[in-house]
Amino acid sequence: MKIYRHILPLLAISGLALAGFAQVESASGVRKRSERDKKNNEAAAGPKITERMQGFYEAKEPHDADLEYMRQIYRQIDLTKDANTPLYFPEDVVDGQENLFRIILSQVVQGRVPAYEYLDGREVFTDQYKVNVAEMLDRFGIYYRQEGSGKNQKYVIEEADVPTGQVLNYYILEKWEFDRRSNQMKTRVEAICPVLNRSTDFGGDTRYPMFWVKFDALRPYLASQYIFLTDDNNLPQYSLDDYFNLGMYDGDIYKTRNLRNLSMTQLYPDEDDLKRAQDSIDSRLRDYGKHLWVPTREEYLAEQERKEALQKAIESGDSTALNVVDETTIAEKRSETKSSASKRTSTKKKRSTKKPKSVKSSSSSSSNSSATKSVRRRKK
């Protein structure tokens, strides 16, 4: 009986404690936790990304033995351009919609996505160069408050303190790789760096690259954020992940990986030379795969006709003629050459069908003559 007297109070206390976990305090008193509270808490915590989902978005780098060509390109994405405005708007959170910088900063602050130091062309994505979140926020003057301690320590930034209006540029690190197995030139974004634009005391603007974030680690969060690209169609059909994978952004090359680690402005101080060098690099990268194959007869003839038409237009000085010689005329000429080539092959086939009959007759006659001769010889 004494044992039961001690057990019953303990059971009652544990029951009250368990009931307390399923209750929520409110202004009117204590009420039971509802499904709406659970959904609100899950929404506030953000989308849950499992390891399996993360592995689905991680792209495996090809082996060096499978690569024929590889080049690293640094591009600057200016958010004032029309093609890049989906990365800037909305500035504030509207109906759960966030811009790119809010997504990146929230995931970095919460510790879900690691950030790495900006080393200006010598990027190394290892644990040694991971960014300390508190030091990074202090360095760029972003106000925050700490909650918890140790492993449970969190950094909370109010919406009004997020400097979305100052992030007007992004740096992205592209990799152009030609794979031998698929015989294709593939482009993938390896990392993204938000850049703060702040005015100085002398009236100019200074850019402050904040940190690098690996694109594969950020993809699960970008895939859940849909955007619309133009003002003509307000239906969000593409996600931010699609925006980068499909190359919808408009970025200028500001640096390529080189032995001296020099930027494009250092290599080409003149603006005209810089523009020509950027266009040259872009065209070489996009046409690299085309130069590996020998053109067909139809493509060669179409190219020769295009050159002749351009030469005639230049000699005559007719600007309208230069505009007429475009891709559409080339496509028409290719189709004409293909049709003419098919007609030639069809006529050749018709001619070839008549020849075998004479060949058969000659062969049969020769075989019969040889057979009679052999018989006569045997008779003799």
Short mmCIF file of C-alpha atoms in Angstrom, two decimals:
data_model
loop_
_atom_site.label_atom_id
_atom_site.label_comp_id
_atom_site.label_asym_id
_atom_site.label_seq_id
_atom_site.Cartn_x
_atom_site.Cartn_y
_atom_site.Cartn_z
CA MET A 1 0.00 0.00 0.00
CA LYS A 2 2.85 2.39 0.73
CA ILE A 3 4.24 1.77 -2.74
CA TYR A 4 0.92 2.72 -4.39
CA ARG A 5 0.79 5.90 -2.31
CA HIS A 6 4.11 7.01 -3.79
CA ILE A 7 3.33 5.93 -7.38
CA LEU A 8 -0.07 7.61 -7.72
CA PRO A 9 1.21 11.18 -7.09
CA LEU A 10 4.01 10.65 -9.58
CA LEU A 11 1.57 9.51 -12.26
CA ALA A 12 -0.62 12.53 -11.65
CA ILE A 13 2.32 14.92 -11.97
CA SER A 14 3.54 13.29 -15.18
CA GLY A 15 0.03 13.46 -16.64
CA LEU A 16 -0.18 17.15 -15.95
CA ALA A 17 3.21 17.67 -17.54
CA LEU A 18 2.20 15.80 -20.68
CA ALA A 19 -1.01 17.79 -20.88
CA GLY A 20 1.01 20.99 -20.64
CA PHE A 21 2.91 20.11 -23.84
CA ALA A 22 -0.35 19.86 -25.75
CA GLN A 23 -1.61 23.23 -24.49
CA VAL A 24 -0.92 26.81 -25.51
CA GLU A 25 -1.14 29.88 -23.35
CA SER A 26 -3.39 32.66 -24.61
CA ALA A 27 -4.83 35.90 -23.26
CA SER A 28 -7.99 34.13 -22.12
CA GLY A 29 -6.11 31.32 -20.40
CA VAL A 30 -4.71 27.95 -21.40
CA ARG A 31 -6.13 26.23 -24.44
CA LYS A 32 -5.35 23.07 -26.36
CA ARG A 33 -2.87 23.28 -29.27
CA SER A 34 -4.74 23.15 -32.58
CA GLU A 35 -3.69 22.07 -36.05
CA ARG A 36 -3.58 25.72 -37.13
CA ASP A 37 -0.86 26.43 -34.56
CA LYS A 38 1.20 23.54 -35.86
CA LYS A 39 0.90 24.79 -39.44
CA ASN A 40 1.83 28.33 -38.41
CA ASN A 41 4.92 27.07 -36.60
CA GLU A 42 5.95 24.98 -39.58
CA ALA A 43 5.47 27.94 -41.93
CA ALA A 44 7.54 30.19 -39.67
CA ALA A 45 10.34 27.61 -39.57
CA GLY A 46 10.49 27.57 -43.38
CA PRO A 47 10.42 24.68 -45.83
CA LYS A 48 11.87 21.44 -44.53
CA ILE A 49 14.67 20.15 -46.74
CA THR A 50 15.55 16.51 -46.17
CA GLU A 51 18.86 14.90 -47.09
CA ARG A 52 17.15 13.02 -49.89
CA MET A 53 15.78 16.25 -51.36
CA GLN A 54 19.17 17.91 -51.01
CA GLY A 55 20.82 15.01 -52.81
CA PHE A 56 18.32 15.33 -55.65
CA TYR A 57 19.44 18.90 -56.37
CA GLU A 58 23.16 18.28 -55.98
CA ALA A 59 24.79 17.97 -59.39
CA LYS A 60 27.68 15.54 -59.56
CA GLU A 61 30.76 17.07 -61.07
CA PRO A 62 32.07 15.17 -64.10
CA HIS A 63 35.34 13.33 -63.88
CA ASP A 64 38.41 15.00 -65.35
CA ALA A 65 38.87 12.06 -67.71
CA ASP A 66 35.45 12.80 -69.27
CA LEU A 67 36.17 16.49 -69.85
CA GLU A 68 37.68 17.83 -73.04
CA TYR A 69 37.47 21.51 -72.07
CA MET A 70 36.65 23.51 -68.94
CA ARG A 71 36.67 27.23 -68.18
CA GLN A 72 35.57 29.26 -65.16
CA ILE A 73 33.78 32.54 -65.86
CA TYR A 74 32.84 35.27 -63.38
CA ARG A 75 29.77 37.28 -64.32
CA GLN A 76 28.21 40.37 -62.82
CA ILE A 77 24.40 40.47 -62.76
CA ASP A 78 23.11 44.04 -62.70
CA LEU A 79 19.61 44.11 -61.18
CA THR A 80 18.75 47.37 -62.94
CA LYS A 81 18.50 45.46 -66.25
CA ASP A 82 15.04 44.28 -67.23
CA ALA A 83 16.09 40.64 -67.57
CA ASN A 84 17.39 40.58 -63.97
CA THR A 85 14.55 42.39 -62.17
CA PRO A 86 12.91 39.10 -61.02
CA LEU A 87 15.86 38.74 -58.62
CA TYR A 88 15.21 42.12 -56.96
CA PHE A 89 11.42 42.30 -56.62
CA PRO A 90 9.52 42.16 -54.38
CA GLU A 91 11.61 44.25 -51.99
CA ASP A 92 9.40 43.29 -49.03
CA VAL A 93 7.72 39.99 -48.26
CA VAL A 94 4.40 39.96 -50.15
CA ASP A 95 2.06 36.96 -49.85
CA GLY A 96 4.97 34.72 -48.90
CA GLN A 97 7.03 35.87 -51.92
CA GLU A 98 10.65 36.80 -51.18
CA ASN A 99 13.43 38.06 -53.40
CA LEU A 100 16.72 36.26 -53.86
CA PHE A 101 18.71 38.13 -51.22
CA ARG A 102 16.15 37.48 -48.47
CA ILE A 103 16.22 33.76 -49.26
CA ILE A 104 20.03 33.62 -49.21
CA LEU A 105 20.44 35.69 -46.03
CA SER A 106 17.76 33.81 -44.09
CA GLN A 107 19.23 30.40 -44.92
CA VAL A 108 22.76 31.52 -44.07
CA VAL A 109 21.71 33.12 -40.77
CA GLN A 110 19.73 30.03 -39.76
CA GLY A 111 22.71 27.81 -40.50
CA ARG A 112 21.01 25.75 -43.21
CA VAL A 113 23.33 26.87 -46.02
CA PRO A 114 27.05 27.50 -45.38
CA ALA A 115 28.66 30.70 -46.63
CA TYR A 116 32.30 31.10 -47.70
CA GLU A 117 34.70 34.01 -47.80
CA TYR A 118 35.00 36.13 -50.93
CA LEU A 119 38.64 35.75 -52.00
CA ASP A 120 38.47 37.57 -55.37
CA GLY A 121 39.30 34.81 -57.81
CA ARG A 122 40.80 32.32 -55.36
CA GLU A 123 37.56 30.84 -54.05
CA VAL A 124 37.93 27.73 -51.92
CA PHE A 125 34.75 26.08 -50.64
CA THR A 126 36.12 24.26 -47.62
CA ASP A 127 35.42 24.40 -43.87
CA GLN A 128 38.53 26.50 -43.38
CA TYR A 129 36.98 29.42 -45.28
CA LYS A 130 33.48 29.26 -43.86
CA VAL A 131 32.03 32.59 -42.77
CA ASN A 132 31.28 33.36 -39.13
CA VAL A 133 27.70 34.67 -39.26
CA ALA A 134 28.04 37.12 -36.35
CA GLU A 135 31.27 38.58 -37.71
CA MET A 136 29.77 38.90 -41.18
CA LEU A 137 26.70 40.76 -39.89
CA ASP A 138 28.87 43.10 -37.81
CA ARG A 139 31.19 43.75 -40.74
CA PHE A 140 28.38 44.93 -43.02
CA GLY A 141 26.41 46.75 -40.30
CA ILE A 142 23.31 44.53 -40.34
CA TYR A 143 21.40 44.73 -37.04
CA TYR A 144 20.44 41.44 -35.37
CA ARG A 145 19.76 39.88 -32.01
CA GLN A 146 20.93 36.61 -30.55
CA GLU A 147 18.64 33.98 -29.08
CA GLY A 148 19.83 30.93 -27.18
CA SER A 149 23.40 29.85 -26.59
CA GLY A 150 25.80 27.18 -27.75
CA LYS A 151 24.42 24.90 -30.45
CA ASN A 152 20.95 26.39 -30.03
CA GLN A 153 22.17 29.94 -30.68
CA LYS A 154 20.17 31.74 -33.38
CA TYR A 155 20.44 35.10 -35.10
CA VAL A 156 17.20 36.98 -35.72
CA ILE A 157 17.04 39.88 -38.20
CA GLU A 158 13.96 42.04 -38.43
CA GLU A 159 12.48 42.57 -41.87
CA ALA A 160 13.14 46.30 -41.75
CA ASP A 161 16.87 45.65 -41.10
CA VAL A 162 17.42 43.45 -44.16
CA PRO A 163 19.31 45.65 -46.69
CA THR A 164 17.48 44.43 -49.79
CA GLY A 165 17.54 47.90 -51.37
CA GLN A 166 21.34 47.95 -51.26
CA VAL A 167 21.93 44.61 -53.00
CA LEU A 168 21.89 45.76 -56.62
CA ASN A 169 24.42 43.28 -58.02
CA TYR A 170 25.32 39.62 -57.85
CA TYR A 171 28.50 37.83 -58.78
CA ILE A 172 28.09 34.31 -60.13
CA LEU A 173 30.73 31.70 -60.88
CA GLU A 174 30.00 29.74 -64.05
CA LYS A 175 31.64 26.58 -65.31
CA TRP A 176 31.67 25.80 -69.01
CA GLU A 177 32.48 22.13 -69.57
CA PHE A 178 32.59 20.05 -72.74
CA ASP A 179 31.77 16.44 -71.91
CA ARG A 180 33.20 13.73 -74.16
CA ARG A 181 30.47 11.24 -73.34
CA SER A 182 27.56 13.46 -74.34
CA ASN A 183 29.54 15.55 -76.87
CA GLN A 184 27.90 18.69 -75.52
CA MET A 185 28.98 21.96 -73.98
CA LYS A 186 27.27 22.28 -70.59
CA THR A 187 27.00 25.40 -68.44
CA ARG A 188 26.31 25.32 -64.71
CA VAL A 189 26.33 27.93 -61.98
CA GLU A 190 28.65 26.91 -59.17
CA ALA A 191 28.28 29.77 -56.66
CA ILE A 192 26.46 33.08 -56.06
CA CYS A 193 27.72 36.15 -54.22
CA PRO A 194 25.42 39.07 -53.20
CA VAL A 195 27.05 42.49 -53.55
CA LEU A 196 26.13 45.53 -51.43
CA ASN A 197 26.13 48.93 -53.16
CA ARG A 198 26.63 51.77 -50.70
CA SER A 199 27.28 55.43 -51.34
CA THR A 200 30.43 57.03 -49.97
CA ASP A 201 31.00 60.44 -48.48
CA PHE A 202 32.36 61.70 -51.80
CA GLY A 203 29.17 60.87 -53.71
CA GLY A 204 30.34 57.65 -55.38
CA ASP A 205 29.13 54.09 -54.93
CA THR A 206 31.28 51.32 -53.52
CA ARG A 207 30.60 47.61 -53.97
CA TYR A 208 31.09 45.20 -51.10
CA PRO A 209 30.95 41.49 -52.01
CA MET A 210 29.50 39.73 -48.97
CA PHE A 211 30.11 35.97 -49.29
CA TRP A 212 29.87 33.02 -51.65
CA VAL A 213 27.07 30.46 -51.43
CA LYS A 214 27.22 27.21 -53.39
CA PHE A 215 24.36 27.01 -55.84
CA ASP A 216 23.64 23.31 -55.26
CA ALA A 217 23.10 23.91 -51.53
CA LEU A 218 20.70 26.75 -52.33
CA ARG A 219 18.70 25.01 -55.07
CA PRO A 220 16.04 23.32 -52.85
CA TYR A 221 15.00 26.72 -51.47
CA LEU A 222 15.07 28.40 -54.88
CA ALA A 223 12.94 25.65 -56.42
CA SER A 224 10.05 26.47 -54.07
CA GLN A 225 10.04 30.19 -55.01
CA TYR A 226 8.22 30.93 -58.29
CA ILE A 227 8.53 34.21 -60.20
CA PHE A 228 7.06 35.85 -63.31
CA LEU A 229 9.50 37.21 -65.84
CA THR A 230 7.60 39.99 -67.63
CA ASP A 231 4.87 42.48 -66.84
CA ASP A 232 2.79 41.17 -69.73
CA ASN A 233 2.24 37.78 -68.05
CA ASN A 234 1.78 37.78 -64.27
CA LEU A 235 1.57 34.01 -64.02
CA PRO A 236 4.63 32.64 -62.16
CA GLN A 237 5.65 29.79 -64.43
CA TYR A 238 9.33 29.46 -63.54
CA SER A 239 11.15 29.07 -60.24
CA LEU A 240 14.38 30.80 -59.28
CA ASP A 241 16.13 27.48 -59.82
CA ASP A 242 14.85 27.39 -63.41
CA TYR A 243 15.90 31.01 -63.86
CA PHE A 244 19.57 30.15 -63.30
CA ASN A 245 19.62 26.69 -64.88
CA LEU A 246 18.01 27.94 -68.10
CA GLY A 247 20.34 30.96 -68.29
CA MET A 248 17.58 33.60 -68.21
CA TYR A 249 19.84 36.17 -66.54
CA ASP A 250 21.83 38.84 -68.37
CA GLY A 251 25.36 39.06 -66.98
CA ASP A 252 28.59 40.64 -68.18
CA ILE A 253 31.93 38.87 -67.82
CA TYR A 254 34.04 40.76 -65.31
CA LYS A 255 36.72 38.14 -64.80
CA THR A 256 38.03 34.82 -66.08
CA ARG A 257 40.26 32.46 -64.20
CA ASN A 258 43.85 33.18 -65.23
CA LEU A 259 47.34 32.62 -63.88
CA ARG A 260 47.88 36.27 -62.88
CA ASN A 261 44.42 36.53 -61.25
CA LEU A 262 43.62 39.77 -63.08
CA SER A 263 40.16 41.11 -63.81
CA MET A 264 38.93 42.09 -67.26
CA THR A 265 39.28 45.81 -66.50
CA GLN A 266 42.92 45.24 -65.53
CA LEU A 267 43.63 43.30 -68.70
CA TYR A 268 41.71 45.73 -70.96
CA PRO A 269 41.69 49.27 -69.52
CA ASP A 270 40.00 50.72 -72.61
CA GLU A 271 36.19 50.35 -72.62
CA ASP A 272 36.01 49.44 -76.31
CA ASP A 273 38.70 46.79 -75.94
CA LEU A 274 36.93 45.45 -72.86
CA LYS A 275 33.63 45.11 -74.72
CA ARG A 276 35.27 43.37 -77.66
CA ALA A 277 37.08 40.96 -75.33
CA GLN A 278 33.85 40.11 -73.48
CA ASP A 279 31.99 39.46 -76.73
CA SER A 280 34.89 37.38 -78.02
CA ILE A 281 34.92 35.16 -74.93
CA ASP A 282 31.15 34.72 -75.08
CA SER A 283 31.18 33.76 -78.75
CA ARG A 284 34.08 31.33 -78.32
CA LEU A 285 32.35 29.59 -75.44
CA ARG A 286 29.03 29.28 -77.26
CA ASP A 287 30.62 28.20 -80.56
CA TYR A 288 33.19 25.83 -79.08
CA GLY A 289 31.10 22.74 -79.72
CA LYS A 290 30.30 23.80 -83.30
CA HIS A 291 33.96 23.99 -84.32
CA LEU A 292 34.56 20.36 -83.33
CA TRP A 293 32.45 19.01 -86.20
CA VAL A 294 33.00 19.18 -89.97
CA PRO A 295 30.08 21.01 -91.63
CA THR A 296 27.86 19.18 -94.08
CA ARG A 297 27.73 20.04 -97.76
CA GLU A 298 24.45 21.94 -97.31
CA GLU A 299 25.82 23.98 -94.41
CA TYR A 300 28.99 24.78 -96.34
CA LEU A 301 27.05 25.97 -99.39
CA ALA A 302 24.71 28.07 -97.24
CA GLU A 303 27.69 29.71 -95.53
CA GLN A 304 29.31 30.50 -98.89
CA GLU A 305 26.08 32.04 -100.17
CA ARG A 306 25.79 34.14 -97.05
CA LYS A 307 29.35 35.43 -97.45
CA GLU A 308 28.76 36.29 -101.11
CA ALA A 309 25.55 38.14 -100.27
CA LEU A 310 27.27 40.09 -97.51
CA GLN A 311 30.17 40.98 -99.82
CA LYS A 312 27.77 42.25 -102.50
CA ALA A 313 25.84 44.30 -99.92
CA ILE A 314 29.05 45.85 -98.57
CA GLU A 315 30.29 46.73 -102.08
CA SER A 316 26.98 48.29 -103.06
CA GLY A 317 26.65 50.11 -99.72
CA ASP A 318 23.00 49.14 -99.41
CA SER A 319 22.04 48.99 -95.71
CA THR A 320 18.72 47.31 -96.44
CA ALA A 321 20.52 44.48 -98.19
CA LEU A 322 22.64 43.95 -95.10
CA ASN A 323 19.50 43.60 -93.00
CA VAL A 324 17.95 41.17 -95.46
CA VAL A 325 20.84 38.73 -95.13
CA ASP A 326 19.89 37.26 -91.78
CA GLU A 327 19.27 33.88 -90.25
CA THR A 328 15.90 33.45 -91.94
CA THR A 329 17.37 33.71 -95.43
CA ILE A 330 20.13 31.32 -94.48
CA ALA A 331 17.57 28.82 -93.23
CA GLU A 332 15.63 29.12 -96.49
CA LYS A 333 18.76 28.57 -98.52
CA ARG A 334 19.62 25.52 -96.45
CA SER A 335 16.19 24.09 -97.05
CA GLU A 336 16.56 24.76 -100.78
CA THR A 337 19.92 23.06 -100.91
CA LYS A 338 18.55 20.10 -98.97
CA SER A 339 15.60 19.77 -101.37
CA SER A 340 17.88 20.01 -104.39
CA ALA A 341 20.22 17.48 -102.87
CA SER A 342 17.33 15.11 -102.22
CA LYS A 343 16.18 15.51 -105.86
CA ARG A 344 19.67 14.69 -107.09
CA THR A 345 19.84 11.61 -104.94
CA SER A 346 16.41 10.51 -106.16
CA THR A 347 17.47 10.89 -109.82
CA LYS A 348 20.64 8.96 -109.10
CA LYS A 349 18.61 6.18 -107.54
CA LYS A 350 16.36 6.02 -110.62
CA ARG A 351 19.37 5.76 -112.91
CA SER A 352 20.97 3.13 -110.71
CA THR A 353 17.84 0.98 -110.83
CA LYS A 354 18.10 0.64 -114.62
CA LYS A 355 21.73 -0.51 -114.67
CA PRO A 356 21.44 -3.81 -112.75
CA LYS A 357 19.26 -5.33 -115.50
CA SER A 358 21.99 -5.05 -118.11
CA VAL A 359 24.53 -6.26 -115.62
CA LYS A 360 22.46 -9.33 -114.87
CA SER A 361 22.03 -10.17 -118.54
CA SER A 362 25.73 -9.84 -119.24
CA SER A 363 26.63 -11.93 -116.27
CA SER A 364 24.15 -14.63 -117.20
CA SER A 365 25.40 -14.78 -120.78
CA SER A 366 28.98 -15.00 -119.68
CA SER A 367 28.17 -17.75 -117.24
CA ASN A 368 26.30 -19.76 -119.91
CA SER A 369 29.15 -19.43 -122.41
CA SER A 370 31.67 -20.57 -119.88
CA ALA A 371 29.50 -23.56 -119.01
CA THR A 372 29.19 -24.72 -122.64
CA LYS A 373 32.91 -24.42 -123.16
CA SER A 374 33.63 -26.61 -120.17
CA VAL A 375 31.19 -29.25 -121.39
CA ARG A 376 32.74 -29.32 -124.83
CA ARG A 377 36.18 -29.75 -123.35
CA ARG A 378 34.98 -32.67 -121.27
CA LYS A 379 33.49 -34.32 -124.33
CA LYS A 380 36.78 -34.05 -126.14
#
